Short mmCIF file of C-alpha atoms in Angstrom, two decimals:
data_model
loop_
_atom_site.label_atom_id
_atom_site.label_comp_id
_atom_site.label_asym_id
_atom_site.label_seq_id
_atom_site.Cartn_x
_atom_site.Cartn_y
_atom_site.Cartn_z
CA UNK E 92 -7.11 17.97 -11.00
CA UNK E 93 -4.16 15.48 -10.15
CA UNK E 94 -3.90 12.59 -11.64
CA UNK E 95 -3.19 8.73 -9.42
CA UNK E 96 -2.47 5.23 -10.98
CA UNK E 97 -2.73 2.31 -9.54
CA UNK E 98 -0.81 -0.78 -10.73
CA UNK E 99 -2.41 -3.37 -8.54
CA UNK E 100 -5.27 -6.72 -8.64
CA UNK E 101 -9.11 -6.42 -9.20
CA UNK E 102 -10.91 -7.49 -5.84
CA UNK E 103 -14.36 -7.98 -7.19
CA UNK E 104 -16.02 -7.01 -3.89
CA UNK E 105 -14.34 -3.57 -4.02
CA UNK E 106 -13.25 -4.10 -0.87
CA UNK E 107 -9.49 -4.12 -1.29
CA UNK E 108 -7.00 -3.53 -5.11
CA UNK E 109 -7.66 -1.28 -8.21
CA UNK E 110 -11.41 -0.78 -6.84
CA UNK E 111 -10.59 0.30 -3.29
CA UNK E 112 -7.61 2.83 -4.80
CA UNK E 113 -10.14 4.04 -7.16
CA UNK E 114 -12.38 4.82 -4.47
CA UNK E 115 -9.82 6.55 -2.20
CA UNK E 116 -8.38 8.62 -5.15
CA UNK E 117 -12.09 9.93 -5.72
CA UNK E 118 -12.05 10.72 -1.81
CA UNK E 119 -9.50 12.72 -2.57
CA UNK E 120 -10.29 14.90 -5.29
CA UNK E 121 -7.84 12.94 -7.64
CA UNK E 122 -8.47 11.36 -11.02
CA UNK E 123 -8.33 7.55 -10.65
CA UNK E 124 -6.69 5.38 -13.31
CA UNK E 125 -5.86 1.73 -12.96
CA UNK E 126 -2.77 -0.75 -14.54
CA UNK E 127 -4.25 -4.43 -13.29
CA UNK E 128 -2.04 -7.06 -12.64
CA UNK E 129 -4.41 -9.85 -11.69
CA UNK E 130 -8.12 -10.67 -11.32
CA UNK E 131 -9.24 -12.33 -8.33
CA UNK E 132 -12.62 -14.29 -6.91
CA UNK E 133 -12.85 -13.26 -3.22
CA UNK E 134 -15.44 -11.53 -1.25
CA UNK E 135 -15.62 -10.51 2.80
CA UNK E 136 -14.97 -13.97 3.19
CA UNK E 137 -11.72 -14.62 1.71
CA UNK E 138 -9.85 -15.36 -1.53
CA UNK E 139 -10.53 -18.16 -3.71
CA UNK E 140 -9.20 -18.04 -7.05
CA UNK E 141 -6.57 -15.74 -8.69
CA UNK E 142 -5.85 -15.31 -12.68
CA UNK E 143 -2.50 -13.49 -13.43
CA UNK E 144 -2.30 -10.67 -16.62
CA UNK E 145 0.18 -11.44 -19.13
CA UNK E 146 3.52 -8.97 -18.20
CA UNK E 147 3.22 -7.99 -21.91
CA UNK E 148 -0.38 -6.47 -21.34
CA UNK E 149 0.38 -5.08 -17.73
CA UNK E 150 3.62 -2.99 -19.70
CA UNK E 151 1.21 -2.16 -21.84
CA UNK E 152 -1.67 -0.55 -19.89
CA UNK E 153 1.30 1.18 -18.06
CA UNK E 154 2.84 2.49 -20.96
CA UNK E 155 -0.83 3.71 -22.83
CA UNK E 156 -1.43 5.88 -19.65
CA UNK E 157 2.26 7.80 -20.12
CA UNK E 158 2.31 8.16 -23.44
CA UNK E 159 -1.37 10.13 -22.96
CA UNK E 160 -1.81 11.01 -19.25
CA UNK E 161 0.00 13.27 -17.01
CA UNK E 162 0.43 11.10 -13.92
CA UNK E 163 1.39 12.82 -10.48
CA UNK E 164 1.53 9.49 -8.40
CA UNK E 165 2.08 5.66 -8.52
CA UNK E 166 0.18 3.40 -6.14
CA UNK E 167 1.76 -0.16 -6.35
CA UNK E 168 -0.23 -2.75 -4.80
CA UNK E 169 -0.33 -6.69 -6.04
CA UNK E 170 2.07 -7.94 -7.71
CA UNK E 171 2.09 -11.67 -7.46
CA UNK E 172 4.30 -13.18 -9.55
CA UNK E 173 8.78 -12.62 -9.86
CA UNK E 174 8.04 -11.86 -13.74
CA UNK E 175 5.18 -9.39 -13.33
CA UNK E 176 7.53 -8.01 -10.62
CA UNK E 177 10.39 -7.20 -13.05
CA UNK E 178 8.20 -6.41 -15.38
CA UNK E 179 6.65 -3.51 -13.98
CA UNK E 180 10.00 -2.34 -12.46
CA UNK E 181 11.39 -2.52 -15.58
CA UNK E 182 8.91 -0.58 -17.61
CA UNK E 183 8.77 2.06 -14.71
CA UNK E 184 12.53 2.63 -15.10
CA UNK E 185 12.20 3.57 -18.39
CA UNK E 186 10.18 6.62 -17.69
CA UNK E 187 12.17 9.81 -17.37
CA UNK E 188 10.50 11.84 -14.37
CA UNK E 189 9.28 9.19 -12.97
CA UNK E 190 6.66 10.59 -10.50
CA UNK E 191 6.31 9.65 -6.84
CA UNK E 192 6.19 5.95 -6.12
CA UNK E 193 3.89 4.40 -2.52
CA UNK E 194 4.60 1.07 -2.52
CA UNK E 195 2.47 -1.67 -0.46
CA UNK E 196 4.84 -4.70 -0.76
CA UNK E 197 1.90 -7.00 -0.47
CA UNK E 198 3.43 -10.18 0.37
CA UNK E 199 1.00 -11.44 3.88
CA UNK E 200 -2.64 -11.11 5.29
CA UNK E 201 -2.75 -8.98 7.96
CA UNK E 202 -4.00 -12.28 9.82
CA UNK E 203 -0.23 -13.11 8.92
CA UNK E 204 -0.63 -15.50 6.84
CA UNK E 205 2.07 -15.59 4.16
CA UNK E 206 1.16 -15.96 0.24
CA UNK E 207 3.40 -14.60 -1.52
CA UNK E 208 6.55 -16.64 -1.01
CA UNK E 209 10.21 -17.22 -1.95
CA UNK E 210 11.99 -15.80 -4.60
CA UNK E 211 8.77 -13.12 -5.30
CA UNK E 212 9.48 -11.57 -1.87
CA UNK E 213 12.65 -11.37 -2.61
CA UNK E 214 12.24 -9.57 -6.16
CA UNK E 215 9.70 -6.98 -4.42
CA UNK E 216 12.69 -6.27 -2.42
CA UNK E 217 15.19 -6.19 -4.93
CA UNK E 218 13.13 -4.34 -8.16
CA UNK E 219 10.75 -1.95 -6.50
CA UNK E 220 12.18 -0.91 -2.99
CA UNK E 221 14.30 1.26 -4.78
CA UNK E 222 11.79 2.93 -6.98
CA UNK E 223 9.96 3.91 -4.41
CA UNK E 224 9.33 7.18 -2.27
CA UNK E 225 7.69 5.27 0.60
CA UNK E 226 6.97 1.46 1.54
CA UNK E 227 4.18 0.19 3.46
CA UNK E 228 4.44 -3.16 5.01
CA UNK E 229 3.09 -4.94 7.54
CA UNK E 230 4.44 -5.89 10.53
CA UNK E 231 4.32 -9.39 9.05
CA UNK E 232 5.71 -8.57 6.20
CA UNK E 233 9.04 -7.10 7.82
CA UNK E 234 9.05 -10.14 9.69
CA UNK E 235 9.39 -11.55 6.25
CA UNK E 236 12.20 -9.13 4.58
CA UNK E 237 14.38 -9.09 7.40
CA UNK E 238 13.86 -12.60 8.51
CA UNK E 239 13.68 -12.37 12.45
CA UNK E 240 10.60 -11.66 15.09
CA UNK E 241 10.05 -7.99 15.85
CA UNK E 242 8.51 -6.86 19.48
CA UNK E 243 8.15 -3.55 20.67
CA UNK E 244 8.50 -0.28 19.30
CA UNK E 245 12.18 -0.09 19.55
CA UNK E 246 12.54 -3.20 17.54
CA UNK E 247 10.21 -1.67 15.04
CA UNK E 248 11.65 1.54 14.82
CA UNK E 249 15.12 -0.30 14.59
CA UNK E 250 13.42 -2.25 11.36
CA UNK E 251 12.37 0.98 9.70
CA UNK E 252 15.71 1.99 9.77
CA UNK E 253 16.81 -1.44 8.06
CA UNK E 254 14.37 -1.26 5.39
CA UNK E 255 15.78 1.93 4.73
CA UNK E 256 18.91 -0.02 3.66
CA UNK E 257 16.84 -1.95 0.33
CA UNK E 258 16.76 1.65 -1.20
CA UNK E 259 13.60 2.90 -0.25
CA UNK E 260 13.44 6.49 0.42
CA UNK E 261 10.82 5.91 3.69
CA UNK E 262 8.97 3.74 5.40
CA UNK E 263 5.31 3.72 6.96
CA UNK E 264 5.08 0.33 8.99
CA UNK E 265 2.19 -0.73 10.56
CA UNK E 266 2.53 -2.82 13.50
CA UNK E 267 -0.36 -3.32 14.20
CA UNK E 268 -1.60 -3.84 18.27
CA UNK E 269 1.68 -3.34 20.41
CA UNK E 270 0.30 -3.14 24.35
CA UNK E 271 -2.43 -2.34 23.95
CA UNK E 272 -2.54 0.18 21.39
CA UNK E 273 -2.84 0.29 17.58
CA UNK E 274 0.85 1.78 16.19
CA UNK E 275 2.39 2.56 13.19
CA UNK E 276 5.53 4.06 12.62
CA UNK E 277 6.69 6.55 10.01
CA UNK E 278 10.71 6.61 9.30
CA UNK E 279 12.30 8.95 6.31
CA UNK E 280 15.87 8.74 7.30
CA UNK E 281 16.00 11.22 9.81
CA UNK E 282 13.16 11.43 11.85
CA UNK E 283 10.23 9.20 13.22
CA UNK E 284 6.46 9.69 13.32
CA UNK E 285 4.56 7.19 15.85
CA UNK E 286 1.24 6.88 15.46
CA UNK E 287 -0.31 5.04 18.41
CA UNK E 288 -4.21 5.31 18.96
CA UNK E 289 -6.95 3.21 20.75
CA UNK E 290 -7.68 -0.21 19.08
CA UNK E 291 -11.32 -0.40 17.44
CA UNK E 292 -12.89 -2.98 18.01
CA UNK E 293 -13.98 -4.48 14.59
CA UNK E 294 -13.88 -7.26 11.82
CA UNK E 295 -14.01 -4.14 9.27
CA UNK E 296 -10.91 -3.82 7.49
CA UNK E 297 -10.53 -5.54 4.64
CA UNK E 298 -8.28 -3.71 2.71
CA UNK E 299 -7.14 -0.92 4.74
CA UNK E 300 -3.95 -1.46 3.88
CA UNK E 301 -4.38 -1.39 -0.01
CA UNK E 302 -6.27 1.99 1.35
CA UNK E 303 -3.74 3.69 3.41
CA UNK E 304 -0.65 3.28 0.42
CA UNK E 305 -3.48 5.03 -1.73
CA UNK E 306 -4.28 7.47 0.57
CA UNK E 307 -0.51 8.22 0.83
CA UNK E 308 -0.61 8.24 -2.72
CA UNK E 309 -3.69 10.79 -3.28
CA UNK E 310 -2.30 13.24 -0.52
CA UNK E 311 0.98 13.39 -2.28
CA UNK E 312 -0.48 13.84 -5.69
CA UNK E 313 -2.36 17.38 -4.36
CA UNK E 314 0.35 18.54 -3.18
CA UNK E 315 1.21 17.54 0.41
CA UNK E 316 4.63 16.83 1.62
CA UNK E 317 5.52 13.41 2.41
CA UNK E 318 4.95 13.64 6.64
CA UNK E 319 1.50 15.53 5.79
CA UNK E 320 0.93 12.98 3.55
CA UNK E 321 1.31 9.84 5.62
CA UNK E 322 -0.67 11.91 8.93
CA UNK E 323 -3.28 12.72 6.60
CA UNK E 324 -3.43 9.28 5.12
CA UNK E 325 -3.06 7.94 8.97
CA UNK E 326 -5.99 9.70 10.10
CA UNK E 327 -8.12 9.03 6.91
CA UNK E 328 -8.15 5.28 7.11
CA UNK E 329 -8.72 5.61 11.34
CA UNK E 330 -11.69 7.05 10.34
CA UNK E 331 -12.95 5.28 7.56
CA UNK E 332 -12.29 1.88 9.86
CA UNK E 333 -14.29 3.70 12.71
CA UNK E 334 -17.44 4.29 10.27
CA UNK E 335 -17.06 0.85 8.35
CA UNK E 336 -20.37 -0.84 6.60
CA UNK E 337 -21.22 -3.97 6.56
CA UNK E 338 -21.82 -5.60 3.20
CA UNK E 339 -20.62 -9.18 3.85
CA UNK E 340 -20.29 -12.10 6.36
CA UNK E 341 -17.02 -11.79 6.39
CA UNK E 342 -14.17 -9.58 7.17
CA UNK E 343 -15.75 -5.84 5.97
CA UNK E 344 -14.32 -3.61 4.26
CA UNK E 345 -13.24 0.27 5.18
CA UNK E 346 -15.65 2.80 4.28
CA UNK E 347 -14.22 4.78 1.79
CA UNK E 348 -16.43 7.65 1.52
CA UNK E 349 -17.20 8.32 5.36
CA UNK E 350 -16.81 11.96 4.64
CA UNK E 351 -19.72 11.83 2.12
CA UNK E 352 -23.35 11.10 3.02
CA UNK E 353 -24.18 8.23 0.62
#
């Protein structure tokens, strides 16, 4: 079995952070670890309180897992402060081999509204863009990094290629709806992979970002190469947003295990 951490927050409706990677790494056959960076209160309905882990702890949870575990893959989800930032960049530089790194820069809603702000953005960008194999924003959050509106899919494909530039070695954006349809683009340098499918109509999908980057993560870790990876991951979280449950009055989550009858 493979092995998949997540360094990310605790949602404590499962919906979305550690829990939801957890989840998806079990979908996949992997072994699910977690490094938590922050515990939240939020539910379907939204967020409402946030408590940040000491950087001290979060290297040390990291660490504990290396000096045991063989890890395969690194899921990087919240990271909410400029100190926890550096810290985990700094503590992941230290590792020789460092495995495969999907990183969801988590910096905006997918409502677009923005809470991660100033210098944090900036020391995503700066620290962990170049530790990783493949980013994952949102079309709001590219909005944010290279600071100007982006319409259409050649001004999206143009941005994968300029996120490229912060040292990432890829780039899975999701855009979101663009006329009509729901499209995300793929970019690893030399080629791009458009994804563009029917929207679904639904309030279910809280965290299907935080779902997709593990997805990425889990298909990597068993072996797939980094295109099969993302198409597999692409067509996992279509599916598990098709056959969402309702558990909430809120905004839903994805259903995680729509493969399994539970």
């Amino acid at each position: 079995m493979k092995n998949a951490l997540s360094i990310a927050g605790v949602d404590p409706s499962g919906g979305a952070g550690v829990l939801a990677d957890i989840k998806v790494f079990i979908a996949h056959g992997v072994y699910a670890m977690g490094a938590i960076t922050a515990v939240t209160a939020q539910n379907t309905k939204g967020i409402f309180g946030m408590q940040l882990v000491d950087t001290k702890l979060i290297e040390d949870q990291i660490k504990a897992i290396f000096d045991d575990i063989r890890v395969d893959v690194i899921k990087i989800g919240v990271v909410p402060s400029v100190e926890i930032i550096k810290s985990v960049a700094k503590t992941l530089r230290e590792i020789k081999n460092l495995p495969p790194v999907v990183l969801d820069p988590v910096m905006s809603c997918k409502n677009g509204d923005i809470w991660l702000e100033g210098t944090a953005k900036d020391a995503i960008v700066e620290e962990l863009f170049p530790l990783a194999s493949v980013i994952t924003p949102n079309i709001f959050e590219a909005r944010e990094i290279l600071k100007r509106e982006l319409k259409g899919e050649g001004e999206l494909k143009e941005a994968c290629k300029e996120l490229l530039k912060f040292g990432t070695k890829s780039v899975y954006l999701k855009c979101g709806e663009i006329e009509g349809k729901s499209l995300d683009i793929f970019y690893d340098g030399k080629e791009y992979e458009i994804f563009s499918d029917e929207r679904i109509k639904t309030t279910a999908t809280h965290g299907s970002g935080c779902s997709l980057s593990s997805a990425i993560a889990s298909n990597l870790a068993n072996g797939h190469s980094l295109k099969e990876s993302v198409k597999n991951a692409h067509d996992y979280i279509f599916n598990a947003i098709k056959n969402a449950v309702i558990i909430g009055g809120g905004q839903n989550p994805v259903n995680h295990f729509y493969k399994f009858k539970v």
